[in-house]
Amino acid sequence: MKLLHIDSSILGDSSASRQVSAAAVAQFRKKDPSVEVISLDLASDPLPHLDVEALSWLGKELTPDVSARPELVASAKALSDFKAADIVVIGVPMYNLSIPSQLKSWIDRIMVAGQTFRYGPSGIEGLAKGKTVVLAVARGGLYGEGSPAASFEHQLSYLKSVFTMIGITDITVIEAEGLATNGGADRARILSDAEQKASAL
């Protein structure tokens, strides 16, 4: 069993999404001590924005000259690690109504035609079926269904679309929402509730 653990918050130890994603990974390790965990910190080790050259090598065998270029090797590894993973746990803060740009760069490496999806006669077909995805989502405000700001939410809705498109239906969401409301007075309780949900995976 392979687990890919991704964090994307720039806040380090102060990050709520990192705290919740770590709790989720700890629970998977508790359930199966033999699980192999591959960690990727997109804040400290970011992927560059996708360009034509990086896109042209995704899913292909790297030639010796390309293998000498760290950014192209990192792109290829991001795709191969994702394809090899049985479980993917992602810490996702909300930045300006959406996801961090660092996480978007990673998504651009895994959404590759012919690798994780393909265009068939009936439309798009996902090729990454059978994986489990856990999204540890953190938000300062309230953007859930029925809230006044629900239409501004482009974080969780986007990620669900991404993973559904490539064939993943086993998606669990653990939300720590409203962390900055009431001056942050409820932050500790909200985080504790989210960690408890992670511990029940």
CSV table of C-alpha atoms in Angstrom, one decimal:
chain,number,residue,atom,x,y,z
A,1,MET,CA,0.0,0.0,0.0
A,2,LYS,CA,1.4,3.4,-1.0
A,3,LEU,CA,0.2,6.7,0.4
A,4,LEU,CA,1.1,10.1,-1.2
A,5,HIS,CA,1.0,12.9,1.3
A,6,ILE,CA,0.9,16.4,-0.1
A,7,ASP,CA,1.0,19.7,1.8
A,8,SER,CA,0.6,23.0,0.0
A,9,SER,CA,0.3,25.6,2.8
A,10,ILE,CA,2.9,28.3,3.1
A,11,LEU,CA,2.4,28.7,6.8
A,12,GLY,CA,4.6,25.9,8.1
A,13,ASP,CA,3.8,24.8,11.6
A,14,SER,CA,1.0,27.4,11.9
A,15,SER,CA,-0.9,25.7,9.1
A,16,ALA,CA,-4.3,24.2,9.8
A,17,SER,CA,-4.4,22.1,6.7
A,18,ARG,CA,-1.0,20.6,7.5
A,19,GLN,CA,-2.2,19.7,11.0
A,20,VAL,CA,-5.3,17.9,9.6
A,21,SER,CA,-3.5,16.2,6.8
A,22,ALA,CA,-0.9,14.9,9.3
A,23,ALA,CA,-3.7,13.5,11.5
A,24,ALA,CA,-5.1,11.7,8.4
A,25,VAL,CA,-1.8,10.2,7.5
A,26,ALA,CA,-1.2,9.1,11.1
A,27,GLN,CA,-4.5,7.3,11.0
A,28,PHE,CA,-3.7,5.4,7.8
A,29,ARG,CA,-0.3,4.4,9.4
A,30,LYS,CA,-2.1,3.2,12.5
A,31,LYS,CA,-4.5,1.1,10.5
A,32,ASP,CA,-1.6,-0.3,8.4
A,33,PRO,CA,1.9,0.1,9.8
A,34,SER,CA,3.3,-1.2,6.6
A,35,VAL,CA,2.0,1.6,4.4
A,36,GLU,CA,4.7,3.3,2.4
A,37,VAL,CA,4.4,7.1,2.7
A,38,ILE,CA,5.8,9.5,0.1
A,39,SER,CA,5.7,13.1,1.2
A,40,LEU,CA,5.7,16.2,-1.0
A,41,ASP,CA,5.8,19.7,0.5
A,42,LEU,CA,4.9,22.0,-2.3
A,43,ALA,CA,5.7,25.1,-0.3
A,44,SER,CA,9.3,24.2,0.5
A,45,ASP,CA,9.8,22.2,-2.7
A,46,PRO,CA,7.5,23.8,-5.3
A,47,LEU,CA,7.1,22.7,-8.9
A,48,PRO,CA,7.5,25.5,-11.4
A,49,HIS,CA,4.5,26.6,-13.5
A,50,LEU,CA,3.9,24.2,-16.3
A,51,ASP,CA,5.4,25.1,-19.6
A,52,VAL,CA,5.4,23.5,-23.1
A,53,GLU,CA,8.6,21.7,-22.5
A,54,ALA,CA,7.6,20.1,-19.2
A,55,LEU,CA,4.2,19.1,-20.7
A,56,SER,CA,5.9,17.4,-23.7
A,57,TRP,CA,7.8,15.1,-21.4
A,58,LEU,CA,5.1,14.1,-19.0
A,59,GLY,CA,4.4,10.4,-19.2
A,60,LYS,CA,7.4,9.8,-21.4
A,61,GLU,CA,10.8,8.1,-20.6
A,62,LEU,CA,13.3,10.8,-19.9
A,63,THR,CA,16.4,11.0,-22.1
A,64,PRO,CA,19.8,11.4,-20.5
A,65,ASP,CA,20.0,15.1,-21.4
A,66,VAL,CA,16.5,15.7,-19.9
A,67,SER,CA,17.4,13.7,-16.8
A,68,ALA,CA,20.0,16.3,-16.0
A,69,ARG,CA,17.3,18.9,-15.6
A,70,PRO,CA,15.9,18.9,-12.1
A,71,GLU,CA,12.6,20.6,-13.0
A,72,LEU,CA,11.7,18.1,-15.7
A,73,VAL,CA,12.7,15.2,-13.4
A,74,ALA,CA,10.5,16.6,-10.6
A,75,SER,CA,7.6,16.9,-13.1
A,76,ALA,CA,7.9,13.3,-14.1
A,77,LYS,CA,8.2,12.1,-10.5
A,78,ALA,CA,5.1,14.0,-9.5
A,79,LEU,CA,3.1,12.1,-12.1
A,80,SER,CA,4.7,8.7,-11.4
A,81,ASP,CA,4.2,9.1,-7.6
A,82,PHE,CA,0.6,9.9,-8.1
A,83,LYS,CA,0.0,7.0,-10.5
A,84,ALA,CA,1.7,4.6,-8.1
A,85,ALA,CA,-0.3,5.8,-5.0
A,86,ASP,CA,-3.2,3.9,-3.6
A,87,ILE,CA,-4.1,6.7,-1.2
A,88,VAL,CA,-3.6,10.4,-1.7
A,89,VAL,CA,-3.9,12.8,1.3
A,90,ILE,CA,-3.7,16.5,0.4
A,91,GLY,CA,-3.6,19.5,2.8
A,92,VAL,CA,-5.5,22.3,1.1
A,93,PRO,CA,-5.7,25.8,2.4
A,94,MET,CA,-8.0,28.3,0.7
A,95,TYR,CA,-6.1,31.2,-0.8
A,96,ASN,CA,-8.2,34.0,-2.3
A,97,LEU,CA,-11.2,31.7,-2.8
A,98,SER,CA,-9.2,28.9,-4.5
A,99,ILE,CA,-6.2,26.7,-4.0
A,100,PRO,CA,-2.5,27.7,-3.7
A,101,SER,CA,-0.8,28.1,-7.0
A,102,GLN,CA,1.8,25.6,-5.8
A,103,LEU,CA,-1.0,22.9,-5.7
A,104,LYS,CA,-2.3,24.0,-9.1
A,105,SER,CA,1.2,23.4,-10.5
A,106,TRP,CA,1.1,19.8,-9.1
A,107,ILE,CA,-2.3,19.2,-10.6
A,108,ASP,CA,-1.0,20.3,-14.0
A,109,ARG,CA,1.5,17.5,-13.7
A,110,ILE,CA,-1.1,14.8,-12.9
A,111,MET,CA,-3.9,15.7,-15.3
A,112,VAL,CA,-2.3,14.4,-18.5
A,113,ALA,CA,-4.2,13.1,-21.4
A,114,GLY,CA,-3.3,9.4,-22.0
A,115,GLN,CA,-1.9,9.0,-18.5
A,116,THR,CA,-4.7,9.9,-16.0
A,117,PHE,CA,-7.6,10.5,-18.5
A,118,ARG,CA,-8.3,10.1,-22.2
A,119,TYR,CA,-10.7,11.5,-24.7
A,120,GLY,CA,-13.1,8.7,-25.8
A,121,PRO,CA,-16.0,8.6,-28.2
A,122,SER,CA,-18.4,9.4,-25.3
A,123,GLY,CA,-16.2,12.1,-23.8
A,124,ILE,CA,-13.6,12.1,-21.1
A,125,GLU,CA,-12.7,8.8,-19.4
A,126,GLY,CA,-10.8,8.8,-16.2
A,127,LEU,CA,-7.8,6.4,-16.0
A,128,ALA,CA,-6.9,6.9,-12.3
A,129,LYS,CA,-9.7,4.7,-10.9
A,130,GLY,CA,-9.4,2.8,-7.7
A,131,LYS,CA,-7.5,5.4,-5.6
A,132,THR,CA,-8.7,7.0,-2.3
A,133,VAL,CA,-8.3,10.7,-2.0
A,134,VAL,CA,-8.5,12.6,1.3
A,135,LEU,CA,-8.8,16.4,1.2
A,136,ALA,CA,-7.8,18.2,4.4
A,137,VAL,CA,-9.4,21.5,3.7
A,138,ALA,CA,-8.9,24.7,5.7
A,139,ARG,CA,-10.7,28.0,5.4
A,140,GLY,CA,-10.7,31.2,7.4
A,141,GLY,CA,-14.3,32.0,6.5
A,142,LEU,CA,-17.5,30.1,5.9
A,143,TYR,CA,-18.1,29.0,2.3
A,144,GLY,CA,-20.1,25.8,2.8
A,145,GLU,CA,-23.4,25.0,1.1
A,146,GLY,CA,-26.1,27.4,2.3
A,147,SER,CA,-23.7,30.1,3.5
A,148,PRO,CA,-23.9,33.6,2.0
A,149,ALA,CA,-20.4,33.1,0.5
A,150,ALA,CA,-21.0,29.7,-1.0
A,151,SER,CA,-20.9,30.9,-4.6
A,152,PHE,CA,-17.4,32.2,-3.9
A,153,GLU,CA,-16.0,28.8,-3.1
A,154,HIS,CA,-13.6,27.6,-5.8
A,155,GLN,CA,-11.4,25.4,-3.7
A,156,LEU,CA,-13.2,22.2,-2.8
A,157,SER,CA,-15.5,22.3,-5.8
A,158,TYR,CA,-12.5,22.6,-8.2
A,159,LEU,CA,-10.6,19.7,-6.5
A,160,LYS,CA,-13.7,17.4,-6.6
A,161,SER,CA,-14.0,18.2,-10.3
A,162,VAL,CA,-10.3,17.4,-10.9
A,163,PHE,CA,-10.4,14.0,-9.2
A,164,THR,CA,-13.7,13.0,-10.6
A,165,MET,CA,-12.6,13.8,-14.1
A,166,ILE,CA,-9.7,11.4,-13.8
A,167,GLY,CA,-11.8,8.6,-12.5
A,168,ILE,CA,-11.6,8.9,-8.7
A,169,THR,CA,-14.9,8.5,-6.8
A,170,ASP,CA,-13.6,7.7,-3.3
A,171,ILE,CA,-13.1,11.2,-2.1
A,172,THR,CA,-13.3,12.1,1.6
A,173,VAL,CA,-13.3,15.7,2.7
A,174,ILE,CA,-12.3,16.9,6.2
A,175,GLU,CA,-13.1,20.5,6.6
A,176,ALA,CA,-11.7,23.0,9.1
A,177,GLU,CA,-13.9,26.0,8.2
A,178,GLY,CA,-14.4,29.3,9.9
A,179,LEU,CA,-11.0,29.4,11.5
A,180,ALA,CA,-10.7,33.2,11.4
A,181,THR,CA,-14.3,34.0,12.3
A,182,ASN,CA,-15.0,35.5,15.8
A,183,GLY,CA,-11.4,36.7,15.7
A,184,GLY,CA,-10.2,33.1,15.6
A,185,ALA,CA,-11.8,32.3,19.0
A,186,ASP,CA,-13.1,29.0,17.7
A,187,ARG,CA,-9.9,27.9,15.9
A,188,ALA,CA,-8.8,25.4,18.5
A,189,ARG,CA,-12.2,23.7,18.6
A,190,ILE,CA,-12.6,23.6,14.9
A,191,LEU,CA,-9.2,22.1,14.4
A,192,SER,CA,-9.8,19.5,17.2
A,193,ASP,CA,-13.1,18.5,15.5
A,194,ALA,CA,-11.3,18.1,12.1
A,195,GLU,CA,-8.5,16.0,13.7
A,196,GLN,CA,-11.1,13.8,15.3
A,197,LYS,CA,-12.7,13.2,11.9
A,198,ALA,CA,-9.3,12.4,10.4
A,199,SER,CA,-8.7,9.9,13.3
A,200,ALA,CA,-11.9,8.1,12.3
A,201,LEU,CA,-10.9,7.4,8.7
